[in-house]
Short mmCIF file of C-alpha atoms and ligand atoms in Angstrom, two decimals:
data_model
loop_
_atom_site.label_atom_id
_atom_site.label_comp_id
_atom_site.label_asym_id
_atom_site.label_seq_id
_atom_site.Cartn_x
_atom_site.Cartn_y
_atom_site.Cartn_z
CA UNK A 1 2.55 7.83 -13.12
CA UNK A 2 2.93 10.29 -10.14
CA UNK A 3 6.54 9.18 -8.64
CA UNK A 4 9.08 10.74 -5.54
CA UNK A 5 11.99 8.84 -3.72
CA UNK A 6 12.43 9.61 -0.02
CA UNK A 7 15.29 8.56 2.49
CA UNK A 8 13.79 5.49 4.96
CA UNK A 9 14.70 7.25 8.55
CA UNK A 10 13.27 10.65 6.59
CA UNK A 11 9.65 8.81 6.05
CA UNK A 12 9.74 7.16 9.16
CA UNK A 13 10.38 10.20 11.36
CA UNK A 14 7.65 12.39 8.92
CA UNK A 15 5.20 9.93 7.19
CA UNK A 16 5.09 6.94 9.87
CA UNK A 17 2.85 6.02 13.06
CA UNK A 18 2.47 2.52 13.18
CA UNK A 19 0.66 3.15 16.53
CA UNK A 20 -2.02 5.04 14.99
CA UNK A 21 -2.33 3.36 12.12
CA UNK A 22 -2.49 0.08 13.52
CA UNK A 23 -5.67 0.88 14.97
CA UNK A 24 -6.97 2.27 11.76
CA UNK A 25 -6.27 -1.16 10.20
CA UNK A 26 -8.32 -2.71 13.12
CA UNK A 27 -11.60 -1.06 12.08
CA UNK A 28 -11.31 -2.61 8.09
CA UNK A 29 -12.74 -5.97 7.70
CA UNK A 30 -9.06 -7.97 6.62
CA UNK A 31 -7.57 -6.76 9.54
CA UNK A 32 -6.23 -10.10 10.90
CA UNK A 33 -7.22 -11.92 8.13
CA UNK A 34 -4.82 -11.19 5.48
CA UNK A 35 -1.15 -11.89 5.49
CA UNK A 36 -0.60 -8.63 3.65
CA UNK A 37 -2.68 -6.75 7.05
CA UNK A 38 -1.42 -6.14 10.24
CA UNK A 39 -1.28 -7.86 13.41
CA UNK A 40 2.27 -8.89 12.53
CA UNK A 41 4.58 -11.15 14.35
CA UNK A 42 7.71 -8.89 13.05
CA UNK A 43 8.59 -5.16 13.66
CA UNK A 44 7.69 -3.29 11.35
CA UNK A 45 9.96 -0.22 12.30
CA UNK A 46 12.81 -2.98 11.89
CA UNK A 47 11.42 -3.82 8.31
CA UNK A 48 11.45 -0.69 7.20
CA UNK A 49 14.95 0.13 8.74
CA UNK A 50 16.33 -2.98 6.23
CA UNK A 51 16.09 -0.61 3.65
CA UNK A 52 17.76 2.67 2.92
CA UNK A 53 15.32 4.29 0.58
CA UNK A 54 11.60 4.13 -0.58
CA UNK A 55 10.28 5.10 -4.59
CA UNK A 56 6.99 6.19 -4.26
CA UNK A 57 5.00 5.12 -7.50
CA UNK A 58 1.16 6.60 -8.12
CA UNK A 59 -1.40 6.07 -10.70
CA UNK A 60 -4.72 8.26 -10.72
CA UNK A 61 -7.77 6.79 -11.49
CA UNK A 62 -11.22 9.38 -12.45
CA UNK A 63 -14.25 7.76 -12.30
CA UNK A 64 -16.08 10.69 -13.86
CA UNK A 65 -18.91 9.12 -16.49
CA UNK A 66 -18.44 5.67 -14.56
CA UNK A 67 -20.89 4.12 -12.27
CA UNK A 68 -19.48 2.81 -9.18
CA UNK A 69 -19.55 -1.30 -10.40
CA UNK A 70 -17.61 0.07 -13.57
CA UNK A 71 -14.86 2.50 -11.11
CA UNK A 72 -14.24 -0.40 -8.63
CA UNK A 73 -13.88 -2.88 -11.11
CA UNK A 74 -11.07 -0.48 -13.34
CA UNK A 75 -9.78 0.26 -9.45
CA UNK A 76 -8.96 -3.70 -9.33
CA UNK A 77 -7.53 -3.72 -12.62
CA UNK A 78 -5.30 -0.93 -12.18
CA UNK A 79 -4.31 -2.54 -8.71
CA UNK A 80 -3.43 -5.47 -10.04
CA UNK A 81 -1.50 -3.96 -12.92
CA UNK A 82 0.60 -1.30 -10.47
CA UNK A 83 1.03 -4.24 -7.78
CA UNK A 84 2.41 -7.23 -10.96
CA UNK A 85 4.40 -4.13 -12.27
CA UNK A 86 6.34 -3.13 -9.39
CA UNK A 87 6.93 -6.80 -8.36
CA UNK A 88 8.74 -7.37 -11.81
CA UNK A 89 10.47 -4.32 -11.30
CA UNK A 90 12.38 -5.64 -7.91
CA UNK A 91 16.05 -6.58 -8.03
CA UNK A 92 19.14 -6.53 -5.87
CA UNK A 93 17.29 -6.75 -3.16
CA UNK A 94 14.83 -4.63 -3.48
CA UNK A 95 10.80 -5.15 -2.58
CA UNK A 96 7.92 -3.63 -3.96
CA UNK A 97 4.85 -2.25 -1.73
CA UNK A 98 1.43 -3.21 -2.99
CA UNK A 99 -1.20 -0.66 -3.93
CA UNK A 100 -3.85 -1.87 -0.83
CA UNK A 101 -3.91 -5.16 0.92
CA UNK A 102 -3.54 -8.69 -0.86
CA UNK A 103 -6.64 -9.96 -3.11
CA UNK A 104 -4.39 -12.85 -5.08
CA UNK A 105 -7.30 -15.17 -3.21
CA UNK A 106 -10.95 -14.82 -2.02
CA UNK A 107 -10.30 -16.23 1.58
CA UNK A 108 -6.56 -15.37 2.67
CA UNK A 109 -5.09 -18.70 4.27
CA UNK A 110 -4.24 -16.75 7.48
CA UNK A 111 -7.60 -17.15 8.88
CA UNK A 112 -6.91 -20.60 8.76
CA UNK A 113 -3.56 -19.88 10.38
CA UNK A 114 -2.03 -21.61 7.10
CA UNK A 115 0.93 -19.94 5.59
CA UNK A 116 0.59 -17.58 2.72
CA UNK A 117 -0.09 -19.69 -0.85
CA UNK A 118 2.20 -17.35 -2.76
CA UNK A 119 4.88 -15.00 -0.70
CA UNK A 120 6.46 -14.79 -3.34
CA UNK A 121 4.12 -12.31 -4.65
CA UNK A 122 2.30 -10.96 -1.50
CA UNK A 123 3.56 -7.32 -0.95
CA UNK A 124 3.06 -5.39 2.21
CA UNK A 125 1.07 -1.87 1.75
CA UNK A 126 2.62 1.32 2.64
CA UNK A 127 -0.08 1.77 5.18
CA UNK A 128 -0.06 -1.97 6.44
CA UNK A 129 3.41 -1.29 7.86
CA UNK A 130 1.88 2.64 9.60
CA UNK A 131 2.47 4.71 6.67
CA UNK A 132 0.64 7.57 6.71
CA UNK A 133 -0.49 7.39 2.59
CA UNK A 134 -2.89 11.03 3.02
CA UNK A 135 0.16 12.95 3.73
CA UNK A 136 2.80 10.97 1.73
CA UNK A 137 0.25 11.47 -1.22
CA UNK A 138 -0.30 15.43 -0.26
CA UNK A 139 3.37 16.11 0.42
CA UNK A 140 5.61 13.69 -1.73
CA UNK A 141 3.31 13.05 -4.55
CA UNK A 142 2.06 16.14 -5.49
CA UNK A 143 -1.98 15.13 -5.23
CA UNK A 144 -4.48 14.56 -2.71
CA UNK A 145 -6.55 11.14 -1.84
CA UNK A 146 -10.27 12.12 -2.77
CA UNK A 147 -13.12 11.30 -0.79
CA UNK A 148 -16.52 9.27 -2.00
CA UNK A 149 -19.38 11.89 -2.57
CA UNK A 150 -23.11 11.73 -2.38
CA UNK A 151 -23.18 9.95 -5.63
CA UNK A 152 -20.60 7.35 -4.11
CA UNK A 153 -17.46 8.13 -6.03
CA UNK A 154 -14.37 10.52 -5.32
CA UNK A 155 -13.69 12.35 -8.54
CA UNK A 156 -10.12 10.15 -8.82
CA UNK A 157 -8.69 7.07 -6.98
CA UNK A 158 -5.09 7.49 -6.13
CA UNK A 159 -3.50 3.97 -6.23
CA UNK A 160 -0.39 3.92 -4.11
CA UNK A 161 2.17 1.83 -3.88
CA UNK A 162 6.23 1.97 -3.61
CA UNK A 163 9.55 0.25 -4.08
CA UNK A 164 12.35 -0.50 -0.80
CA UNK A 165 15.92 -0.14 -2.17
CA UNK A 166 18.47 -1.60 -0.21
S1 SF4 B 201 -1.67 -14.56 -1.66
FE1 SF4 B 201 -3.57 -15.41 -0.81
S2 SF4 B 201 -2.87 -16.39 1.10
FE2 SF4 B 201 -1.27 -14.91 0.53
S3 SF4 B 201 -1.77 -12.95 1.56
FE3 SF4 B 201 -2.69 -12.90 -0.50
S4 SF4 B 201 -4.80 -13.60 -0.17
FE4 SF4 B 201 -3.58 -14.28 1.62
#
């Protein structure tokens, strides 16, 4: 586990751009339709601000000797396992950020415009809320997010997600 602490006003003036990243999130298919995806009717810049410090927590993931039905499917698993790990790791206060957006259902109740089945467990991504996960990875982490080759895998995944400490 890759793992780095940062002060909140530190990552927002270095690691966010919810401007930018906002439209980044409007060219992925759940934009919209997840409650765990941006648009948002809160302020993000005010959400972060409610904390004082962020945990960065990282798992690696090579796919080398895996096809790419065998790497997505560990990818899930691992998600899953960071995301349920860092949710039973919150107290005082405290609130984990998800490795990716929500997949806790196949069709997300907000494009229904129903509430979320279980906010209790849906976690905001770092880059959901405009963090900037390429440098925050590169700088903080010590690694750097892979890209798919020809063959259609990067040689690792970097799953990403974070704790908020009051
Ligand atoms: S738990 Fe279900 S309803 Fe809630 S954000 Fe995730 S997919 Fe959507």
């Amino acid at each position: 586990m890759l793992e780095a602490e940062i002060g909140i006003e530190e990552f927002l003036e270095k690691y966010v751009d919810t401007e930018r990243f906002r439209q980044a999130c409007a060219k992925c298919g759940n934009y919209n339709k997840r409650w765990s995806c941006p648009e948002y009717d809160f302020d993000t810049l005010e959400f972060w601000r409610g904390f004082r410090t962020l945990k960065l927590y990282a798992e690696q993931l090579f796919t080398e000797g895996m096809t790419p039905a065998e790497a997505y499917a560990e990818y899930g698993r691992m998600k899953n396992e960071l995301d349920g790990r860092l949710l039973a790791m919150e107290s005082d206060g405290s609130v984990s950020l998800a490795a990716g957006s929500c997949a806790r259902c196949a069709e997300c109740t907000k494009t229904a415009g129903k509430p979320c089945v279980h906010p209790d467990k849906m976690r905001y991504s770092i880059e959901s809320l405009g963090g900037d996960v390429v440098k925050t990875v590169s700088e903080l982490l010590g690694t750097e997010i892979k890209w798919a080759d020809a063959g259609g895998l990067p040689e690792y995944f970097v799953l990403t997600g974070g704790m908020l400490l009051k």
